[in-house]
Coordinates of C-alpha atoms and ligand atoms in Angstrom, one line a residue:
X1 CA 0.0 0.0 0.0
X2 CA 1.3 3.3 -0.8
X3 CA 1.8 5.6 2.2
X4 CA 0.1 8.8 2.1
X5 CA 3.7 10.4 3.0
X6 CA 5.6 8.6 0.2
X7 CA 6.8 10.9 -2.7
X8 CA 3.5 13.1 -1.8
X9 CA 4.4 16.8 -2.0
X10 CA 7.4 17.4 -4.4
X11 CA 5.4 15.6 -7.5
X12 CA 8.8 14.1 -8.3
X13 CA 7.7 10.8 -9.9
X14 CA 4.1 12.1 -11.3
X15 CA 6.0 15.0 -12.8
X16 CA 8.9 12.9 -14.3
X17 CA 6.5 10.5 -15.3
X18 CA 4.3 13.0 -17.9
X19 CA 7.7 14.4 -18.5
X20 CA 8.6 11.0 -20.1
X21 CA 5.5 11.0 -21.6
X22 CA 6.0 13.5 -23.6
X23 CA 9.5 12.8 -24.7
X24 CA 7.9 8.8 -25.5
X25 CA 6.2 10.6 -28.1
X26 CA 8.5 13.1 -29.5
X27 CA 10.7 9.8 -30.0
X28 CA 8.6 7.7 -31.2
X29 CA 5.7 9.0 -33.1
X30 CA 7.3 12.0 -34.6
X31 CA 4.7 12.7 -37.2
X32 CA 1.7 13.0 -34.4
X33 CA 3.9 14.5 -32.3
X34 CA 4.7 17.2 -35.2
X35 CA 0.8 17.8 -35.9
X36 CA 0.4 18.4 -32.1
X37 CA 3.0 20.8 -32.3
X38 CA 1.9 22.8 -35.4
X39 CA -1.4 23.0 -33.8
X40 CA -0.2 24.7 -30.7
X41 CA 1.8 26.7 -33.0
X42 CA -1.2 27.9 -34.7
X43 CA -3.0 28.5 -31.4
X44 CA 0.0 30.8 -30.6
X45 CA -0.4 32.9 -33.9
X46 CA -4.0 33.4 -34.2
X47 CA -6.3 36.0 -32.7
X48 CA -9.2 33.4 -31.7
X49 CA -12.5 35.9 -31.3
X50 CA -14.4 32.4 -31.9
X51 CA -17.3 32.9 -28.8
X52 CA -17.3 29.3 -27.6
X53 CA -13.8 29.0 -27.3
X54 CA -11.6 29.8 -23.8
X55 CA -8.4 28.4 -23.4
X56 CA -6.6 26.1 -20.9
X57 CA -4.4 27.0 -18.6
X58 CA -1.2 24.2 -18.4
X59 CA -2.1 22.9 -15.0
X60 CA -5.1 22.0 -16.2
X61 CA -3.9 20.1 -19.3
X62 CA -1.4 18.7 -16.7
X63 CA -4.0 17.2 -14.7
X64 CA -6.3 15.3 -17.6
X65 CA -2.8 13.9 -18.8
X66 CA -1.9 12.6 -14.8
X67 CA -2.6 8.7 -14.5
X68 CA -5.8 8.5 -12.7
X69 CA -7.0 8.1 -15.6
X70 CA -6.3 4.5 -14.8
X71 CA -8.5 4.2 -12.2
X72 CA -12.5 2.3 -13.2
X73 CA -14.7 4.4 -11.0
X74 CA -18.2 3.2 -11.7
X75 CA -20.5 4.9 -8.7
X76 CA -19.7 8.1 -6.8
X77 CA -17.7 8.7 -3.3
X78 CA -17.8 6.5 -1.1
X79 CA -20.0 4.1 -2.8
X80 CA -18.1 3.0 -6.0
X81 CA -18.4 -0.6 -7.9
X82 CA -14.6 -1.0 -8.0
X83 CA -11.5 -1.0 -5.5
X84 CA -8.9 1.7 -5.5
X85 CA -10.5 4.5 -5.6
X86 CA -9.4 6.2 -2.7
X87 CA -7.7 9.3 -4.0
X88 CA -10.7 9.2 -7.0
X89 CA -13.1 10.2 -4.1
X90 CA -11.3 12.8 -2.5
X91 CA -10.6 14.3 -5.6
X92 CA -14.4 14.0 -6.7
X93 CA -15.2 15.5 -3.7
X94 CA -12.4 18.3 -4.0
X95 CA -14.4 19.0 -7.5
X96 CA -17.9 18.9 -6.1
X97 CA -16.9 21.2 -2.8
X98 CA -15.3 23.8 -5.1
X99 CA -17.9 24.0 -7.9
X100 CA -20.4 24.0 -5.1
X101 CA -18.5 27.4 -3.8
X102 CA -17.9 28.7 -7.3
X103 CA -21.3 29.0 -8.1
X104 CA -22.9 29.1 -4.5
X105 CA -24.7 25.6 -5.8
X106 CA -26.2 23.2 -2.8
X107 CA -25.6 20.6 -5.1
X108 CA -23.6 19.7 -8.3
X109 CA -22.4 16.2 -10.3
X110 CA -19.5 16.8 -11.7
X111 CA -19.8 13.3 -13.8
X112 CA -21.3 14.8 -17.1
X113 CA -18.9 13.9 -19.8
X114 CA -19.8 17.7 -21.8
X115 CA -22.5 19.9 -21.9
X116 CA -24.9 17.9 -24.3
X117 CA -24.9 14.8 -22.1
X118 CA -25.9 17.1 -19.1
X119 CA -28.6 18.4 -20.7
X120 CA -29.6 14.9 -21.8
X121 CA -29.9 14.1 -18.1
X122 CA -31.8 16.3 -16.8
X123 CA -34.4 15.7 -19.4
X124 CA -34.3 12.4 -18.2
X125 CA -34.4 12.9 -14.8
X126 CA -38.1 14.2 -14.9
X127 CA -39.3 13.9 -17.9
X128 CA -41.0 11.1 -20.2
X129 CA -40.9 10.3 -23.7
X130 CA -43.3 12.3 -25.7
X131 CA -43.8 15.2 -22.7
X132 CA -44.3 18.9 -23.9
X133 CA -40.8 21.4 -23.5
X134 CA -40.4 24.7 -24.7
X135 CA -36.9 25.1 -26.2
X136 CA -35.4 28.1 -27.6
X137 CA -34.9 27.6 -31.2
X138 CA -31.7 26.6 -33.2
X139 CA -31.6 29.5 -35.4
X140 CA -32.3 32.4 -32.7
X141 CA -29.9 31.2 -30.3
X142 CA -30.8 27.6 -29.1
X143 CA -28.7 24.6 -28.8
X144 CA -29.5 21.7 -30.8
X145 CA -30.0 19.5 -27.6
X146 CA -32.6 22.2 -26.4
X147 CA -35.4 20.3 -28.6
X148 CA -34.2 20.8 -32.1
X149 CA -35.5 18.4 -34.3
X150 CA -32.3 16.9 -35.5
X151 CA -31.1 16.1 -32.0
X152 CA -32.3 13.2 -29.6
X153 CA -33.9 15.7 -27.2
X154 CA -36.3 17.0 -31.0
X155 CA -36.9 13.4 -31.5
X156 CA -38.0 12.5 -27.8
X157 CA -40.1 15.4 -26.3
X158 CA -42.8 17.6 -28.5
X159 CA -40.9 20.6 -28.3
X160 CA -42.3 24.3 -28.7
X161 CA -39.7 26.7 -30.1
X162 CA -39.6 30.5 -28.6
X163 CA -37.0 32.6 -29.6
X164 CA -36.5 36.7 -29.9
X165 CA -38.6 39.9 -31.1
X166 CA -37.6 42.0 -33.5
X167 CA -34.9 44.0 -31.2
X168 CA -32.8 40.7 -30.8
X169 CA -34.4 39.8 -27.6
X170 CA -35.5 37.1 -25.8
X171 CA -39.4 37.3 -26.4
X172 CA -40.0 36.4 -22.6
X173 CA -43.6 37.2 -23.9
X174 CA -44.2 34.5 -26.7
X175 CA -42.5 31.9 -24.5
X176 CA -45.3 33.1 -21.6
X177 CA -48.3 32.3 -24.2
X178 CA -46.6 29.0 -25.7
X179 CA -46.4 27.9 -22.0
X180 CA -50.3 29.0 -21.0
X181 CA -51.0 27.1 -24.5
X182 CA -49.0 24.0 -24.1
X183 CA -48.5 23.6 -20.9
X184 CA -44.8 22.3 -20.8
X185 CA -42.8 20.2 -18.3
X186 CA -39.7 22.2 -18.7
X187 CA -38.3 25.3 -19.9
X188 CA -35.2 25.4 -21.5
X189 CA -33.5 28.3 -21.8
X190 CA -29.7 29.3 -22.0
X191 CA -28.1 30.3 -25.5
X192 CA -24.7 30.1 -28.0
X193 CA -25.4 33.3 -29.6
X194 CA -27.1 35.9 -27.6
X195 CA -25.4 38.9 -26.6
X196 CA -27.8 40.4 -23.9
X197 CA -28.6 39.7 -20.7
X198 CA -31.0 36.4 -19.7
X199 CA -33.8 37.5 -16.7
X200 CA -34.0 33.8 -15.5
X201 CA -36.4 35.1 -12.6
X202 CA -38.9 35.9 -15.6
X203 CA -38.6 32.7 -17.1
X204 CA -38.9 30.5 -13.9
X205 CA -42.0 33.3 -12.8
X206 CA -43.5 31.4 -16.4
X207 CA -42.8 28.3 -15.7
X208 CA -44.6 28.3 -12.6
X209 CA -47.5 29.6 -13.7
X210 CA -47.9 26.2 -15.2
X211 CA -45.6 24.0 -13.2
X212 CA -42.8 23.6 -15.3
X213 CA -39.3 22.9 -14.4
X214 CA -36.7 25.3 -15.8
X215 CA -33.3 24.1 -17.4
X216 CA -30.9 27.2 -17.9
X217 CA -28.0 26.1 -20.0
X218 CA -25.7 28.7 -19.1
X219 CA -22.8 27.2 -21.2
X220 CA -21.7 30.3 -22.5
X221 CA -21.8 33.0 -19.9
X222 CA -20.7 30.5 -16.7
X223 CA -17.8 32.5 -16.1
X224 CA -19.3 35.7 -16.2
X225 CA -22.2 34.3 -13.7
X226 CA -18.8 32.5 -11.5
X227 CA -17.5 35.9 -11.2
X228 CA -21.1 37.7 -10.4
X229 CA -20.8 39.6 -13.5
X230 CA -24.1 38.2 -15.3
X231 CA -27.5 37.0 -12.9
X232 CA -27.0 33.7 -11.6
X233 CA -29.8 30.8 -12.0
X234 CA -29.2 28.6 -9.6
X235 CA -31.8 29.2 -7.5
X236 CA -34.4 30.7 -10.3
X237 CA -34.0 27.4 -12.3
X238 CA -34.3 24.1 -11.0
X239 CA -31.2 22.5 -13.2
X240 CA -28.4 24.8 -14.1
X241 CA -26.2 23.0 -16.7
X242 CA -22.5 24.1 -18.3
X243 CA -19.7 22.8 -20.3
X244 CA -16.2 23.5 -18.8
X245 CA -14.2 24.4 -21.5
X246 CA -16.0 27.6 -22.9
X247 CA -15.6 30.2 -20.6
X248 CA -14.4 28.1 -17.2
X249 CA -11.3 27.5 -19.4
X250 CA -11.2 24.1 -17.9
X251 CA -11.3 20.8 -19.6
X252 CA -14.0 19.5 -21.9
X253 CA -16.6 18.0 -19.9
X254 CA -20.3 19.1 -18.1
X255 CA -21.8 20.3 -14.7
X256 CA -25.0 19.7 -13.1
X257 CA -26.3 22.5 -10.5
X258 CA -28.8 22.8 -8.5
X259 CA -29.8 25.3 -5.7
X260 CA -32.6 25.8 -3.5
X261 CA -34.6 23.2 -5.3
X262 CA -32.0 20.7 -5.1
X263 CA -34.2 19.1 -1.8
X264 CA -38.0 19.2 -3.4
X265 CA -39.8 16.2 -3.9
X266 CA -39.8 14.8 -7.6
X267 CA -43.0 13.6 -9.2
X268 CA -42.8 10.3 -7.7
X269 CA -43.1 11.9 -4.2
X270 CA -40.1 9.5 -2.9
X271 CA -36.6 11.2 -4.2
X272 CA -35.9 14.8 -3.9
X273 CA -35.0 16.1 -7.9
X274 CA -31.0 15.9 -7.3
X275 CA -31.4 12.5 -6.0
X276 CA -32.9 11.4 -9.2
X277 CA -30.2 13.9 -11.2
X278 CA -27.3 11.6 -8.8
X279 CA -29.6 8.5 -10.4
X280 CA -30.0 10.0 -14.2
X281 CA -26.2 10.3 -14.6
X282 CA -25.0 7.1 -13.3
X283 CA -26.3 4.7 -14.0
X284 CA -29.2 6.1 -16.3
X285 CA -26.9 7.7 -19.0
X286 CA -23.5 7.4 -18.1
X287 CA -20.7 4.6 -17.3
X288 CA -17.6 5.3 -15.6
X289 CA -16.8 8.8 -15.0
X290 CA -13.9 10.6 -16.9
X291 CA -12.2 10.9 -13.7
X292 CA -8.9 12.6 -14.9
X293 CA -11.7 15.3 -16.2
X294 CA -12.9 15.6 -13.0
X295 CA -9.7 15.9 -11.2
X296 CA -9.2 18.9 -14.3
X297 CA -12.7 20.0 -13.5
X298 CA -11.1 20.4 -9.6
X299 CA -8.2 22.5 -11.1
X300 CA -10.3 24.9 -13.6
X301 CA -12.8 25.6 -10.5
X302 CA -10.0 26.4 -7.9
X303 CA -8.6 29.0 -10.6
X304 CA -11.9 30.5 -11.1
X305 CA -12.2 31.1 -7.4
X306 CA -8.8 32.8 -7.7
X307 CA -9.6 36.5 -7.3
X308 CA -7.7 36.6 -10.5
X309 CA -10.3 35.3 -12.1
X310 CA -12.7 38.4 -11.2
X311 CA -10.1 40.5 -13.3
X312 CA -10.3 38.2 -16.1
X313 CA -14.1 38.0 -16.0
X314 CA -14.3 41.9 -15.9
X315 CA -12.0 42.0 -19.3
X316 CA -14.2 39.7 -21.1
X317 CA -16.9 42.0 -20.5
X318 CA -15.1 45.1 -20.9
X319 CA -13.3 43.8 -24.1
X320 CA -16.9 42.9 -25.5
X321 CA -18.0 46.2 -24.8
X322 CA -15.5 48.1 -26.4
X323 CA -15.8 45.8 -29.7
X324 CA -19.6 46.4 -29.7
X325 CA -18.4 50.4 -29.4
X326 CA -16.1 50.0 -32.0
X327 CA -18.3 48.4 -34.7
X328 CA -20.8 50.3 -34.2
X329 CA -18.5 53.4 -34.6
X330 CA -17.3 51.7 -37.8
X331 CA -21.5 51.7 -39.4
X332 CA -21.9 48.2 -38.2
X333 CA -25.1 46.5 -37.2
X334 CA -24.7 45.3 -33.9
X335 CA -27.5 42.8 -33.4
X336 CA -29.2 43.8 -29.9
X337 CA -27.5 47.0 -30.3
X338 CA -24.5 45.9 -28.1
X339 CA -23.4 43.4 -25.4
X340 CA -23.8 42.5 -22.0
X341 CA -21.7 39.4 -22.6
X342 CA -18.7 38.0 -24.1
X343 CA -20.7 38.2 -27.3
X344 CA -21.0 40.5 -30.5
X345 CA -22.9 39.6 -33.2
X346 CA -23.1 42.0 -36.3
X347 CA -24.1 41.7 -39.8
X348 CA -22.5 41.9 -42.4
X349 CA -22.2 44.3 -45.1
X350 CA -24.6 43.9 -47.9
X351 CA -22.4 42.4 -50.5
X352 CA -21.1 39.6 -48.2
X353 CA -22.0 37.0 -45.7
X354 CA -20.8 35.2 -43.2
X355 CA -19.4 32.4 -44.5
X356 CA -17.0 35.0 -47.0
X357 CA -16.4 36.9 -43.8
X358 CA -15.3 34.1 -42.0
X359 CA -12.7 32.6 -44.7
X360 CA -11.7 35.9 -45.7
X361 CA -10.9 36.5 -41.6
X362 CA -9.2 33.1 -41.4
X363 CA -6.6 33.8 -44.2
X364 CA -5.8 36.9 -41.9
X365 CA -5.3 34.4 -38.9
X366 CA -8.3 36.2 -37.1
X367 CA -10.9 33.6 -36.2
X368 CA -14.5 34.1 -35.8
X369 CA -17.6 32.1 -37.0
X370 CA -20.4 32.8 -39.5
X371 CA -23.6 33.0 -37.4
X372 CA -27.7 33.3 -38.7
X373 CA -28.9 36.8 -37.3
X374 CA -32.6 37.6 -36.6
X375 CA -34.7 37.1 -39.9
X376 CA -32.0 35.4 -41.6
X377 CA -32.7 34.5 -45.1
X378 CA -29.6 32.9 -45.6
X379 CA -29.2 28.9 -44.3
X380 CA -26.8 28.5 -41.2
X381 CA -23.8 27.7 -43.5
X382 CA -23.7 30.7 -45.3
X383 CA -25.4 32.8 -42.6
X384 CA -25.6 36.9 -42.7
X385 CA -24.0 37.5 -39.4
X386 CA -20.6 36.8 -37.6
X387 CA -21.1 36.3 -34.1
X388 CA -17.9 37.3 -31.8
X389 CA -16.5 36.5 -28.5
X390 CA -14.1 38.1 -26.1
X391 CA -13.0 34.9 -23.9
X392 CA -9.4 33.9 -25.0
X393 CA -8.4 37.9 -26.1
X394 CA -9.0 38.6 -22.4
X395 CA -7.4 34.9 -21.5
X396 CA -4.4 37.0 -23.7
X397 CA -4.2 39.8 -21.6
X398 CA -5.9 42.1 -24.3
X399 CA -7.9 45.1 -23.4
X400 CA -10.6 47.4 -24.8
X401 CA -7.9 49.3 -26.4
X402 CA -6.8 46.3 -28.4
X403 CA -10.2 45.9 -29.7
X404 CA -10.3 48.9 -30.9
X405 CA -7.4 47.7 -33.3
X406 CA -9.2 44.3 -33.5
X407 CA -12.3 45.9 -35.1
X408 CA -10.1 48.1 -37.3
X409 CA -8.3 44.8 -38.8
X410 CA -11.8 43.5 -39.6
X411 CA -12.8 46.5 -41.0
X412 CA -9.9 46.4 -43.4
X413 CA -10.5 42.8 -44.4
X414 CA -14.4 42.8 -44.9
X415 CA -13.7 46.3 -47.2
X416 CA -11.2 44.8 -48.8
X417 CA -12.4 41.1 -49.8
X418 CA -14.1 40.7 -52.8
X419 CA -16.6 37.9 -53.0
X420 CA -16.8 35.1 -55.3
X421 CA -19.1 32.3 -56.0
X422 CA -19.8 29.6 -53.2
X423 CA -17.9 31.5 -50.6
X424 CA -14.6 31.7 -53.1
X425 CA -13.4 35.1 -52.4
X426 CA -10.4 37.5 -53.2
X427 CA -7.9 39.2 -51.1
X428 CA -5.3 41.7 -52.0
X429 CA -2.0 40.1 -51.3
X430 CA -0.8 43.3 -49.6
X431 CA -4.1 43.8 -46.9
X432 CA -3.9 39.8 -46.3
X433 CA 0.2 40.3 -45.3
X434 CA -0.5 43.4 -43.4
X435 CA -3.3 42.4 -41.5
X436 CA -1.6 38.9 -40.8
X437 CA 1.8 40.9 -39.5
X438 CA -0.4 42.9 -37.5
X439 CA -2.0 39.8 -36.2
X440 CA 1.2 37.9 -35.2
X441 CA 2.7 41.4 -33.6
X442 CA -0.3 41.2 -31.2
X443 CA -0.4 37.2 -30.3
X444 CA 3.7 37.8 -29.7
X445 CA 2.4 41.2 -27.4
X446 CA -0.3 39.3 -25.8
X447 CA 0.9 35.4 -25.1
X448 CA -1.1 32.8 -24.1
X449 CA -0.5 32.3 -20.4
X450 CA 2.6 30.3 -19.3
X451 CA 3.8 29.8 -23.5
X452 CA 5.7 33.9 -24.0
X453 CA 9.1 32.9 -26.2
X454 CA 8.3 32.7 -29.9
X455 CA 9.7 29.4 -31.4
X456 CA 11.5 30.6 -34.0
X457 CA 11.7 26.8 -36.0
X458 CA 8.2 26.9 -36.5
X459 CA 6.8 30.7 -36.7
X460 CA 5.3 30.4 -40.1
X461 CA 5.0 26.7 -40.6
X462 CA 1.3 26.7 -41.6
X463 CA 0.2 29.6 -39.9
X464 CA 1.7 32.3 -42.4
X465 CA 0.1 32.5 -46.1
Ligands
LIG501 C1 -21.4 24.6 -26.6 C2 -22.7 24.4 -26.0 C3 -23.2 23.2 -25.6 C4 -22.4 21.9 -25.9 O1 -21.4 21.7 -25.1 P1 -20.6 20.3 -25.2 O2 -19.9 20.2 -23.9 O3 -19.8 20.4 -26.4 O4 -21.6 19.2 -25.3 C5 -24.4 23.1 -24.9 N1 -25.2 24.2 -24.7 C6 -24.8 25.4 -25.1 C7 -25.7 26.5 -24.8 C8 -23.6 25.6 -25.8 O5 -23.2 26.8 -26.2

């Protein structure tokens, strides 16, 4: 048996041991080891403004590379199907106690292998096959596992589909007479391209006019809500679910939250509703937890309650403001005529869409994504809109200031591109080097944390055109 006091504390052999790891591969699988590299390379020399992207912070891609992986942990603390798992509970528990603090939850399973499977289980937690949600739709905003018809949760449940007015915004009002006229089961609400505020009380106010359960996906704007920068639903929904990659900046995987319904009676008048969550996840939907994810998921929650985090938080939002400004200044149409989140959407000018937008940006080494905007006419792959996000500029270190230059490179690409057929486009060699040199000088300005010295073998193996 290993003593508690053997080796613990100065990481020697753990460290050693990942350290070998890695030089295992560089040895012996060059050519993976060579992709690997070129993609960190590129992460290093492109300005991601992608909205559902954050960025990990080393210790964290420490921890899902440690070998606990090894360990079979079928169950939860305390109560698993296999032996060994000693250190796999306290670390569970570590996880559970500090998302629980994070978010002021009274309860949360940190099993969920992402987002989508969280959402999956709390549907089936409470819900039965062919019962009545109301969703918010793919095209305004919704996540395919919020009821869209080409996802399991469309297929499952009869799903209603709100979505927003003719300002941008939530119609809290529509989803108010879809639930007096369907009476739903749940609520879904919670969004991936949305750039105002959510009023969760309203929507749980709804649902209990009817006695419906609220989920509030909060995938995108966790952090902001960690960092008491954005209205938190815990307590106004009954199931808070998020991924923990996006804007916890931890590893990929999913939370389930609860807060002062956590202890209510379910239908069946025997479990309280996150007893039948603990049931829904294992064994209803999942096997054996990811548990090197949830020893990352530990990690990525004791940096967010790092007052560090507060100050990173607060640049998001400042960063998103200042790019909403700066658009706007520049005759853009800001869809919801600004931002209270990490998120800009604009539209884009007349004689382009997104899809052009998005290429034309890429071959500048400026990433952002094609997005529908309200009343889109154009289908989701084309799109009229680019939708923006501020997450792993302010994960950078870049401020409001540097937006302002942001949104003047973009300015110079989508003036100069010239569109083609089937999103084929043309760039002037002379903007595409200029705004690329201007790109590179602000990722070598603004590193990614813990990675500042340029590697000067690769700078410009696939990242420069
Ligand atoms: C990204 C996203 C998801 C999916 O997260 P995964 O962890 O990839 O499954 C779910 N809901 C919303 C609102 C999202 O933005």
């Amino acid at each position: 048996m290993v003593s508690p006091e053997h080796n613990a504390g100065d990481g020697g052999h753990l460290g050693r041991y990942l350290g070998n790891g890695v030089g295992a591969l560089r040895r012996e699988d060059p050519d993976l080891y060579r992709l690997l590299e070129l993609e960190h390379e590129r992460q290093r020399e492109t300005l991601s403004l992608v909205a559902s992207c954050g960025g990990t912070d080393p210790s964290v891609l420490a921890v899902t590379g440690a070998s606990i992986v090894n360990v079979t942990a079928e169950g939860y603390p305390g109560n698993r199907y296999h032996a060994g798992c000693r250190y796999v509970d306290e670390v569970e528990l570590l996880a559970i106690e500090r998302a629980k603090q994070v978010f002021g939850a009274q309860y949360v399973n940190v099993q969920p292998h992402c987002a989508s499977f969280a959402n999956h289980t709390v549907m089936q937690s409470v819900l039965d096959p062919g019962d009545t949600i109301l969703g918010m739709a793919l095209d305004q905003g919704g996540h395919l596992t919020h009821g869209s018809p080409v996802n399991l949760s469309g297929k499952l449940f009869t799903v209603h589909a709100y979505g927003l007015d003719d300002d941008g915004l939530i119609d809290y009002g529509r989803m108010a007479e879809l639930a007096a006229e369907h009476q739903p089961k749940m609520i879904v609400c919670g969004t991936t391209s949305y750039p105002r505020a959510i009023d969760f009380d309203r929507i749980r106010a709804i649902a209990d006019t009817v006695g419906a359960y609220v989920l509030a996906d909060v995938t995108h704007i966790a952090g902001l809500i960690a960092a008491g920068l954005h209205a938190s639903p815990i307590d106004a929904a009954h199931f808070t679910t998020t991924c923990t990659f996006k804007q916890l900046y931890g590893p990929r995987g999913g939370l389930i939250m609860m807060g002062r319904d956590a202890d209510a009676p379910s239908a069946d008048g025997k479990r309280t509703l996150s007893q039948r969550i603990q049931s829904a996840v294992f064994p209803m939907m999942q096997g054996s937890p990811e548990v090197h994810t949830i020893a990352a998921k530990a990690r990525a929650m004791g940096r967010l309650l790092d007052p560090a985090f507060r100050e990173l938080a607060e640049r998001i939002l400042a960063n998103a403001t200042a790019m909403a400004k700066a658009l706007t200044t520049r005759g853009y149409d800001v869809i919801g005529g600004g931002t209270d989140n990490h998120i800009v959407l604009f539209r884009t000018p007349e004689r382009l869409n997104g899809l052009i937008a998005e290429r034309a940006l890429e071959a500048c080494d400026i990433l952002v994504n094609k997005n529908k905007i309200p009343g889109d006419t154009r289908s989701a792959v084309v799109a009229s809109g680019v939708r923006l996000g501020t997450n792993t500029a302010a994960l950078r270190g870049l401020g409001p200031s540097e937006m302002d230059t942001c949104a003047d490179l973009l300015d110079t690409v989508l003036h100069a591109v010239e569109p083609g057929e089937r999103g084929a486009f043309h760039l002037d060699d002379a903007v595409r080097a200029q705004v690329a040199a201007e790109v590179h000088r602000l990722c070598r300005d603004f590193p990614l944390p813990y990675d500042p010295a340029p590697s000067a073998d690769l700078v410009g193996a696939g990242t420069e055109h």
